[in-house]
Short mmCIF file of C-alpha atoms in Angstrom, two decimals:
data_model
loop_
_atom_site.label_atom_id
_atom_site.label_comp_id
_atom_site.label_asym_id
_atom_site.label_seq_id
_atom_site.Cartn_x
_atom_site.Cartn_y
_atom_site.Cartn_z
CA MET A 288 -23.39 21.06 8.98
CA ALA A 289 -22.90 18.17 6.65
CA GLN A 290 -23.97 14.74 7.16
CA VAL A 291 -21.95 11.54 5.67
CA THR A 292 -23.04 8.01 6.24
CA LEU A 293 -20.59 5.41 6.24
CA GLN A 294 -21.85 1.95 5.19
CA THR A 295 -19.48 -1.31 6.81
CA ASN A 296 -21.78 -3.85 6.65
CA GLY A 297 -20.16 -7.25 6.27
CA GLN A 298 -16.96 -5.16 8.05
CA VAL A 299 -16.10 -7.46 11.36
CA CYS A 300 -14.30 -5.85 14.22
CA PRO A 301 -11.87 -3.99 13.65
CA PHE A 302 -12.94 -2.35 10.59
CA PRO A 303 -16.00 -0.47 11.01
CA LEU A 304 -14.49 1.58 13.77
CA VAL A 305 -11.45 1.91 11.76
CA GLU A 306 -12.90 3.36 9.15
CA ALA A 307 -14.56 5.76 11.40
CA LYS A 308 -12.31 7.13 12.50
CA ASP A 309 -10.74 7.66 9.35
CA THR A 310 -13.91 9.23 7.95
CA MET A 311 -14.13 11.69 11.57
CA ALA A 312 -10.97 12.88 10.84
CA SER A 313 -11.95 14.37 6.90
CA LEU A 314 -14.87 16.14 9.00
CA ALA A 315 -15.56 19.21 10.03
CA THR A 316 -16.96 20.35 13.30
CA GLY A 317 -20.69 20.36 13.97
CA ASP A 318 -20.53 17.41 10.78
CA GLU A 319 -22.59 14.29 11.70
CA LEU A 320 -21.88 10.45 10.68
CA VAL A 321 -23.77 8.08 10.37
CA ILE A 322 -22.13 4.21 10.90
CA ASN A 323 -23.98 1.57 9.58
CA PHE A 324 -22.62 -1.73 10.94
CA ASP A 325 -23.42 -5.41 11.88
CA CYS A 326 -20.60 -6.63 13.18
CA THR A 327 -21.78 -7.35 17.03
CA GLN A 328 -18.25 -6.03 18.73
CA ALA A 329 -18.80 -2.97 17.12
CA THR A 330 -21.82 -2.13 19.42
CA ASP A 331 -18.91 -2.22 22.34
CA ALA A 332 -15.97 -0.39 20.34
CA ILE A 333 -18.11 2.67 18.84
CA PRO A 334 -19.98 4.50 21.75
CA ARG A 335 -16.91 4.19 23.57
CA TRP A 336 -14.70 5.70 20.81
CA ALA A 337 -17.26 8.87 20.35
CA ALA A 338 -17.44 8.64 24.39
CA GLU A 339 -13.64 9.03 25.00
CA ASN A 340 -13.67 11.56 22.25
CA ASN A 341 -16.01 13.33 23.49
CA TYR A 342 -18.27 13.21 20.25
CA PRO A 343 -21.95 13.10 21.20
CA VAL A 344 -23.73 10.18 19.98
CA THR A 345 -27.58 12.07 18.39
CA ASP A 346 -28.68 8.53 17.72
CA PHE A 347 -28.30 5.13 18.25
CA SER A 348 -30.71 2.34 16.91
CA LYS A 349 -30.98 -1.57 15.94
CA ILE A 350 -32.51 -1.39 12.74
CA GLY A 351 -33.42 -5.08 12.03
CA PRO A 352 -30.97 -8.45 12.89
CA ALA A 353 -27.40 -7.66 13.75
CA GLU A 354 -27.87 -4.46 11.93
CA TRP A 355 -27.10 -1.36 13.68
CA SER A 356 -27.14 2.56 12.91
CA ILE A 357 -25.34 4.83 15.08
CA THR A 358 -24.93 8.89 14.23
CA VAL A 359 -21.69 10.22 16.02
CA ARG A 360 -21.21 14.58 15.95
CA LYS A 361 -17.28 15.85 15.20
CA ALA A 362 -17.13 17.90 18.16
CA MET B 256 -21.05 -36.76 33.11
CA LEU B 257 -20.31 -36.27 29.82
CA ILE B 258 -23.11 -34.15 29.55
CA SER B 259 -21.26 -31.29 31.72
CA GLY B 260 -19.29 -30.32 29.06
CA LEU B 261 -22.34 -28.77 26.84
CA PHE B 262 -23.56 -26.84 29.54
CA VAL B 263 -20.98 -25.31 30.55
CA GLY B 264 -19.50 -24.62 26.39
CA MET B 265 -23.34 -22.85 26.54
CA ALA B 266 -22.11 -20.51 29.19
CA LEU B 267 -19.11 -19.89 27.69
CA GLY B 268 -20.67 -18.98 24.53
CA PHE B 269 -23.49 -17.21 25.92
CA VAL B 270 -21.20 -14.82 28.15
CA MET B 271 -18.68 -14.16 25.73
CA GLN B 272 -21.03 -13.62 22.87
CA ARG B 273 -23.59 -10.88 25.48
CA GLY B 274 -20.18 -10.15 27.09
CA ARG B 275 -18.41 -9.00 23.73
CA PHE B 276 -15.17 -10.89 25.21
CA CYS B 277 -12.47 -10.68 22.51
CA VAL B 278 -9.37 -12.26 23.18
CA THR B 279 -8.06 -11.19 19.62
CA GLY B 280 -9.27 -7.39 20.15
CA ALA B 281 -7.48 -7.62 23.71
CA PHE B 282 -4.40 -8.15 22.50
CA ARG B 283 -4.75 -6.23 19.36
CA ASP B 284 -6.00 -3.16 21.47
CA VAL B 285 -2.51 -2.89 23.33
CA TRP B 286 -1.19 -2.26 19.60
CA ILE B 287 -3.47 -0.26 17.46
CA THR B 288 -4.79 1.90 20.53
CA ARG B 289 -2.67 1.20 22.98
CA ASN B 290 -6.00 0.72 25.66
CA THR B 291 -5.48 -2.01 27.72
CA ARG B 292 -8.81 -2.07 29.24
CA TRP B 293 -9.64 -5.62 27.48
CA LEU B 294 -6.50 -7.12 28.24
CA THR B 295 -7.26 -5.96 32.13
CA ALA B 296 -10.23 -7.87 31.73
CA PHE B 297 -8.67 -11.41 29.95
CA LEU B 298 -5.94 -11.44 33.00
CA VAL B 299 -8.89 -11.26 35.29
CA VAL B 300 -10.38 -14.06 34.06
CA VAL B 301 -6.72 -15.87 34.63
CA ALA B 302 -6.49 -14.38 38.06
CA VAL B 303 -9.94 -15.58 39.49
CA GLN B 304 -8.99 -19.05 37.58
CA SER B 305 -6.02 -19.10 39.18
CA VAL B 306 -7.42 -18.63 42.90
CA GLY B 307 -10.06 -21.07 42.20
CA ILE B 308 -7.77 -23.85 40.82
CA PHE B 309 -5.34 -24.10 43.28
CA ALA B 310 -7.93 -23.83 46.14
CA LEU B 311 -9.08 -27.07 44.30
CA ASP B 312 -5.50 -28.92 44.39
CA ALA B 313 -5.52 -27.66 47.56
CA ALA B 314 -8.65 -29.44 48.88
CA GLY B 315 -7.89 -32.55 46.36
CA VAL B 316 -10.59 -32.29 44.08
CA ILE B 317 -8.09 -31.91 41.45
CA SER B 318 -4.13 -32.24 40.63
CA LEU B 319 -2.23 -29.68 38.91
CA ASN B 320 0.83 -30.72 37.45
CA SER B 321 2.78 -29.52 34.97
CA GLY B 322 5.13 -31.39 32.37
CA PRO B 323 8.41 -30.21 30.54
CA PHE B 324 8.29 -26.66 28.88
CA PRO B 325 8.34 -27.28 25.31
CA TRP B 326 10.00 -23.48 25.10
CA LEU B 327 10.54 -23.62 20.74
CA ALA B 328 7.33 -24.98 19.67
CA THR B 329 5.72 -22.74 22.05
CA ILE B 330 7.32 -19.47 20.86
CA VAL B 331 7.38 -20.20 17.54
CA GLY B 332 3.53 -21.46 17.97
CA GLY B 333 2.37 -18.89 20.09
CA PHE B 334 3.81 -15.88 17.57
CA ILE B 335 1.90 -18.03 14.50
CA PHE B 336 -1.43 -18.17 16.53
CA GLY B 337 -1.36 -14.54 17.03
CA PHE B 338 -0.68 -13.41 13.83
CA ALA B 339 -3.19 -15.56 12.89
CA ILE B 340 -6.23 -14.79 14.60
CA ILE B 341 -5.52 -11.41 13.28
CA LEU B 342 -6.81 -12.66 9.74
CA ALA B 343 -9.09 -15.37 10.93
CA GLY B 344 -11.07 -12.17 12.30
CA GLY B 345 -10.77 -14.29 16.27
CA CYS B 346 -9.31 -16.56 18.51
CA ALA B 347 -10.85 -20.36 18.67
CA THR B 348 -13.00 -19.41 21.00
CA GLY B 349 -13.88 -16.00 19.40
CA THR B 350 -14.42 -17.71 16.41
CA TYR B 351 -16.45 -20.21 18.35
CA TYR B 352 -19.01 -18.09 18.83
CA ARG B 353 -19.11 -15.59 15.78
CA ALA B 354 -20.02 -18.47 13.86
CA GLY B 355 -22.46 -18.86 16.51
CA GLU B 356 -23.83 -15.14 15.58
CA GLY B 357 -24.04 -16.67 12.11
CA LEU B 358 -20.86 -15.22 10.55
CA VAL B 359 -19.85 -17.02 7.34
CA GLY B 360 -16.26 -16.46 7.41
CA SER B 361 -16.20 -17.35 11.27
CA TRP B 362 -17.10 -20.77 9.84
CA LEU B 363 -14.68 -21.05 7.20
CA ALA B 364 -12.11 -19.98 10.11
CA LEU B 365 -13.76 -22.65 12.18
CA ILE B 366 -13.34 -25.46 9.60
CA THR B 367 -9.74 -24.98 9.12
CA TYR B 368 -8.47 -24.47 12.08
CA ALA B 369 -9.93 -27.51 13.49
CA LEU B 370 -8.93 -29.39 10.39
CA PHE B 371 -5.06 -28.66 10.75
CA ALA B 372 -5.29 -28.47 14.61
CA ALA B 373 -5.82 -32.24 13.90
CA VAL B 374 -3.39 -32.50 10.71
CA MET B 375 -1.26 -30.84 13.06
CA LYS B 376 -2.51 -33.72 15.72
CA THR B 377 -2.79 -36.85 14.42
CA GLY B 378 -2.30 -36.43 11.18
CA PRO B 379 0.86 -36.02 8.19
CA LEU B 380 1.99 -33.45 10.53
CA SER B 381 2.28 -34.92 13.51
CA GLY B 382 5.61 -36.16 13.41
CA PHE B 383 6.88 -32.18 12.93
CA ASN B 384 4.75 -31.17 15.61
CA THR B 385 5.79 -34.17 17.95
CA SER B 386 9.94 -33.28 16.79
CA MET B 387 9.24 -29.58 17.91
CA ARG B 388 7.16 -30.00 21.05
CA SER B 389 10.61 -32.38 21.61
CA VAL B 390 12.72 -29.64 22.55
CA THR B 391 12.02 -28.67 25.94
CA VAL B 392 13.49 -27.73 29.01
CA GLU B 393 12.97 -29.57 32.65
CA GLN B 394 11.47 -26.66 34.49
CA SER B 395 7.89 -26.22 33.88
CA ASN B 396 6.29 -23.44 36.21
CA PHE B 397 7.33 -20.30 37.71
CA TYR B 398 6.94 -21.69 41.82
CA SER B 399 8.32 -25.33 41.54
CA VAL B 400 11.62 -23.47 39.82
CA LEU B 401 11.98 -20.95 42.58
CA ASN B 402 10.60 -24.12 44.93
CA VAL B 403 8.08 -21.32 46.59
CA SER B 404 4.27 -21.71 47.76
CA PRO B 405 2.22 -21.42 44.21
CA TRP B 406 0.13 -18.86 46.94
CA ILE B 407 2.75 -16.69 46.28
CA PHE B 408 2.36 -16.22 42.67
CA VAL B 409 -1.37 -16.28 42.91
CA ALA B 410 -1.08 -13.19 45.56
CA LEU B 411 1.17 -11.21 43.45
CA LEU B 412 -1.18 -11.35 40.13
CA VAL B 413 -4.27 -10.62 41.80
CA VAL B 414 -2.55 -7.76 43.62
CA GLY B 415 -1.30 -6.95 40.52
CA VAL B 416 -4.99 -7.32 38.17
CA THR B 417 -6.85 -5.54 40.96
CA LEU B 418 -4.49 -2.59 40.81
CA ALA B 419 -5.13 -2.82 36.73
CA VAL B 420 -8.58 -2.78 37.37
CA ARG B 421 -8.73 -0.11 39.93
CA HIS B 422 -6.58 1.89 36.88
CA HIS B 423 -9.62 1.41 34.61
CA LEU B 424 -12.42 1.76 36.56
CA ASN B 425 -10.72 5.37 38.18
CA LYS B 426 -10.82 6.86 34.61
CA PRO B 427 -13.80 9.37 34.09
CA ARG B 428 -16.64 7.54 33.58
CA PHE B 429 -18.33 7.96 30.45
CA LYS B 430 -22.27 7.57 29.70
CA LEU B 431 -21.78 4.72 26.72
CA ALA B 432 -24.92 5.31 24.23
CA ALA B 433 -26.54 2.58 23.20
CA PRO B 434 -30.07 1.96 21.37
CA PRO B 435 -33.28 2.26 23.32
CA ALA B 436 -34.59 -0.65 25.60
CA SER B 437 -36.85 -2.93 24.08
CA LYS B 438 -36.72 -5.67 27.05
CA THR B 439 -36.94 -5.19 30.78
CA GLY B 440 -36.16 -7.08 33.64
CA LEU B 441 -34.04 -9.89 33.24
CA ALA B 442 -34.60 -10.38 29.68
CA HIS B 443 -33.27 -6.96 29.36
CA LEU B 444 -29.77 -7.87 31.48
CA LEU B 445 -29.57 -11.35 29.85
CA PHE B 446 -30.18 -10.22 25.76
CA GLU B 447 -29.95 -6.51 25.99
CA LYS B 448 -28.20 -4.64 27.97
CA PRO B 449 -24.39 -4.15 27.45
CA TRP B 450 -22.45 -5.97 29.97
CA ASN B 451 -19.07 -4.77 32.07
CA ALA B 452 -15.95 -5.96 30.16
CA PHE B 453 -14.44 -6.80 33.95
CA ALA B 454 -18.02 -8.24 35.34
CA THR B 455 -18.25 -10.69 31.81
CA ALA B 456 -14.61 -11.30 33.02
CA VAL B 457 -15.21 -12.57 36.51
CA VAL B 458 -18.29 -14.59 35.04
CA ILE B 459 -15.62 -16.30 32.40
CA GLY B 460 -13.21 -17.09 35.42
CA LEU B 461 -16.20 -18.77 37.50
CA ILE B 462 -16.99 -21.22 34.19
CA ALA B 463 -13.44 -21.69 33.62
CA ILE B 464 -12.88 -22.46 37.82
CA ALA B 465 -15.75 -25.03 37.12
CA ALA B 466 -14.71 -26.62 34.12
CA TRP B 467 -12.01 -28.36 36.38
CA PRO B 468 -13.63 -30.47 38.75
CA LEU B 469 -16.20 -31.19 35.93
CA SER B 470 -14.02 -32.29 33.13
CA TRP B 471 -11.56 -34.65 35.82
CA ALA B 472 -14.83 -36.26 36.96
CA THR B 473 -15.41 -37.97 33.14
CA GLY B 474 -11.61 -38.72 33.45
CA ARG B 475 -10.78 -35.45 31.34
CA GLU B 476 -7.79 -34.12 33.23
CA ALA B 477 -7.75 -30.78 32.16
CA GLY B 478 -10.24 -27.35 32.00
CA LEU B 479 -11.42 -25.05 29.37
CA GLY B 480 -9.62 -26.23 26.25
CA ILE B 481 -10.16 -25.67 22.32
CA THR B 482 -7.51 -26.67 20.01
CA THR B 483 -7.75 -30.35 21.06
CA PRO B 484 -11.16 -30.77 21.08
CA SER B 485 -11.60 -29.28 17.86
CA SER B 486 -8.97 -31.78 16.22
CA ASN B 487 -10.72 -34.76 17.80
CA ALA B 488 -14.06 -33.68 16.83
CA VAL B 489 -12.48 -33.71 13.20
CA ASN B 490 -11.31 -37.19 14.09
CA TYR B 491 -14.46 -37.93 14.89
CA LEU B 492 -16.54 -37.31 11.94
CA VAL B 493 -13.76 -39.04 10.02
CA THR B 494 -13.25 -42.12 12.30
CA GLY B 495 -17.10 -42.38 13.97
CA ASP B 496 -14.83 -43.66 16.82
CA PRO B 497 -17.41 -42.43 19.66
CA GLU B 498 -14.22 -43.05 22.01
CA LEU B 499 -13.23 -39.27 21.07
CA VAL B 500 -16.67 -37.60 21.77
CA ASP B 501 -14.80 -36.79 24.97
CA TRP B 502 -15.87 -33.85 27.92
CA GLY B 503 -13.89 -31.23 25.78
CA VAL B 504 -15.37 -32.35 22.65
CA LEU B 505 -18.96 -31.42 23.91
CA LEU B 506 -17.45 -28.38 25.32
CA VAL B 507 -16.92 -26.05 21.95
CA ALA B 508 -20.18 -28.00 20.74
CA GLY B 509 -21.75 -26.18 23.63
CA ILE B 510 -19.92 -22.89 22.54
CA LEU B 511 -21.65 -22.45 19.47
CA VAL B 512 -24.89 -23.53 20.83
CA GLY B 513 -25.13 -20.59 23.65
CA SER B 514 -23.65 -18.43 21.39
CA TYR B 515 -26.66 -18.84 19.12
CA ILE B 516 -28.95 -18.68 21.72
CA ALA B 517 -27.64 -15.55 23.43
CA ALA B 518 -27.43 -14.36 19.49
CA LYS B 519 -31.21 -15.32 18.75
CA GLY B 520 -32.20 -14.38 21.92
CA SER B 521 -31.04 -10.63 21.74
CA GLY B 522 -31.56 -10.18 17.45
CA GLU B 523 -28.25 -10.54 16.94
CA PHE B 524 -27.95 -13.47 14.48
CA ARG B 525 -27.62 -13.04 10.94
CA ILE B 526 -25.71 -15.39 8.49
CA ARG B 527 -23.42 -12.96 7.04
CA VAL B 528 -21.42 -13.76 3.95
CA PRO B 529 -18.26 -12.01 3.68
CA ASP B 530 -16.33 -10.88 0.54
CA ALA B 531 -13.69 -12.60 -1.19
CA ALA B 532 -11.01 -11.09 0.25
CA THR B 533 -12.40 -12.25 3.48
CA VAL B 534 -12.94 -15.72 2.80
CA VAL B 535 -9.28 -16.19 1.93
CA LYS B 536 -8.16 -14.50 5.43
CA SER B 537 -10.44 -16.57 7.13
CA LEU B 538 -9.19 -19.91 5.44
CA GLY B 539 -5.60 -18.91 5.76
CA GLY B 540 -6.11 -17.65 9.78
CA GLY B 541 -8.10 -20.86 10.74
CA ALA B 542 -5.36 -23.05 9.46
CA LEU B 543 -2.48 -21.22 10.86
CA MET B 544 -4.88 -20.85 13.87
CA GLY B 545 -4.44 -24.53 14.06
CA ILE B 546 -0.89 -25.32 13.32
CA GLY B 547 -0.10 -22.24 15.64
CA ALA B 548 -2.17 -23.84 18.49
CA ALA B 549 -0.65 -27.45 18.46
CA LEU B 550 3.01 -26.14 17.93
CA ALA B 551 1.82 -24.30 21.39
CA GLY B 552 -0.09 -26.44 23.12
CA GLY B 553 -3.19 -24.29 23.36
CA CYS B 554 -4.73 -21.35 21.96
CA THR B 555 -5.44 -18.44 23.69
CA ILE B 556 -7.67 -20.25 25.98
CA GLY B 557 -5.60 -23.89 26.96
CA ASN B 558 -2.36 -21.58 26.88
CA ALA B 559 -3.39 -17.99 27.50
CA MET B 560 -6.01 -18.10 29.79
CA VAL B 561 -5.79 -21.83 31.40
CA GLU B 562 -1.99 -22.84 31.57
CA THR B 563 -1.28 -19.25 32.65
CA ALA B 564 -2.84 -19.53 35.64
CA GLN B 565 -1.07 -22.52 36.62
CA PHE B 566 1.85 -20.07 36.65
CA SER B 567 3.18 -22.39 33.52
CA PHE B 568 6.27 -21.63 31.92
CA GLN B 569 4.58 -22.52 28.74
CA GLY B 570 1.50 -20.42 29.52
CA TRP B 571 3.33 -17.23 30.16
CA THR B 572 5.62 -17.66 26.95
CA ALA B 573 2.73 -18.31 24.42
CA LEU B 574 0.72 -15.30 26.16
CA VAL B 575 3.90 -13.11 25.39
CA PHE B 576 4.75 -14.33 22.00
CA MET B 577 0.67 -14.40 20.99
CA ILE B 578 0.96 -10.57 22.06
CA LEU B 579 3.53 -9.99 19.87
CA GLY B 580 2.09 -12.40 16.18
CA THR B 581 -1.07 -10.40 16.86
CA GLY B 582 1.23 -7.25 16.95
CA ALA B 583 2.91 -8.34 13.86
CA GLY B 584 -0.57 -9.37 12.37
CA ALA B 585 -2.43 -5.59 13.04
CA ARG B 586 1.15 -4.03 11.73
CA LEU B 587 0.47 -5.68 8.68
CA THR B 588 -3.07 -5.94 7.97
CA ILE B 589 -5.41 -3.29 9.85
CA MET B 590 -2.52 -0.49 9.80
CA ASN B 591 -0.97 -1.24 6.76
CA ARG B 592 -4.34 -1.22 5.03
CA ARG B 593 -5.43 1.88 6.73
CA SER B 594 -1.81 3.22 4.95
CA SER B 595 -3.02 1.86 2.20
CA SER B 596 -6.37 3.12 1.67
CA GLY B 597 -5.28 6.55 2.69
CA SER B 598 -7.28 8.90 5.03
CA GLY B 599 -8.98 11.89 4.60
CA PRO B 600 -11.32 13.00 2.30
CA ALA B 601 -9.89 11.32 -0.96
CA ASN B 602 -11.62 8.18 0.19
CA VAL B 603 -14.50 9.04 1.32
CA PRO B 604 -16.83 9.69 -1.57
CA ALA B 605 -15.90 5.63 -2.54
CA ARG B 606 -17.46 4.40 0.29
CA ALA B 607 -19.69 6.43 1.79
CA ALA B 608 -22.76 8.61 -0.15
CA ALA B 609 -22.47 12.04 1.57
CA LEU B 610 -26.04 13.46 2.09
CA SER B 611 -26.45 17.49 3.44
#
């Protein structure tokens, strides 16, 4: 199992999600993708994308003001 | 009474920020992910507002009337505006509330949006704007052309939107992940909990209804509007004429204040400076937003949300062409970028650090 970190800070919606989808496509089943983001709208868009694709969210935390990190497992 | 504009704006900015209510996203999702969840939420606002304003009209509190329909300017302006909000990363209200979240890109888009709205409405391009908008047809709204009661259209819209909401609510429920809660009670609800899109839309619809009689009471006979107030704010700043500070100017100022309070209160405010490419897109997108909204006679709020609730041809035509414009913008910027940057393993190491 590999863990890949995607840094999207500074990018606004929809790019954090666009990049997450692209990176996820390159991962193997069971790999984890850590997405760091600071676009507020992505707090809705990314967990929704994970839920709709049945990707488990193993961690979702607020790191600081307008800064989040979410870990999604490819399943 | 003018001060009520500030409070309505604050409420709107607060609710939009906390509800992540983004019209650009709603239109864009239709093209990129074929998802109509946010577009449906947007139409909930229109339907709720429609019921309220025709009731206010019937009660004699306000009187709704649409002028001739400037079809050419509405089509061209709506398309330009739709394209521009993709570049700017948010429509007019979206740009206002993201500015309140501390996004410097939105500050820049806001400045050129307001400036170019003024250039078009009262500045050097006002002649062009007026001549484009003088191409009109007399018929202005659906119910007067058919000579029927507006309530028929209100009922059709409410039924249609209800069916669409039911379609979305009937989908299997997902448990959405959220960061662990750190607040409780009202503070959790207001400043932490993710809000439901449709509940947010109903609240925005109620705010949009309240805007009518409150604005009317100050002599500004309209509902929510963003473009003309933004243009007035620019004109006020350069002329100092206090007459220009009407209910609408306080409304847009209130959106900034309200979204700042919401973002600050929920730990979502931080000044974020974009990269050079985003700066260029924000400035250009903002300018085109000002030009498009002035031509079309309104932005996603004035036209797509308020004129539509009155069933005017201008509102619905602008809505359709704004959605088409966002489609063109999305194809050029988002999908294009995706294929040019390539997808797959090749581009991962460049942006991501692999750990094992």
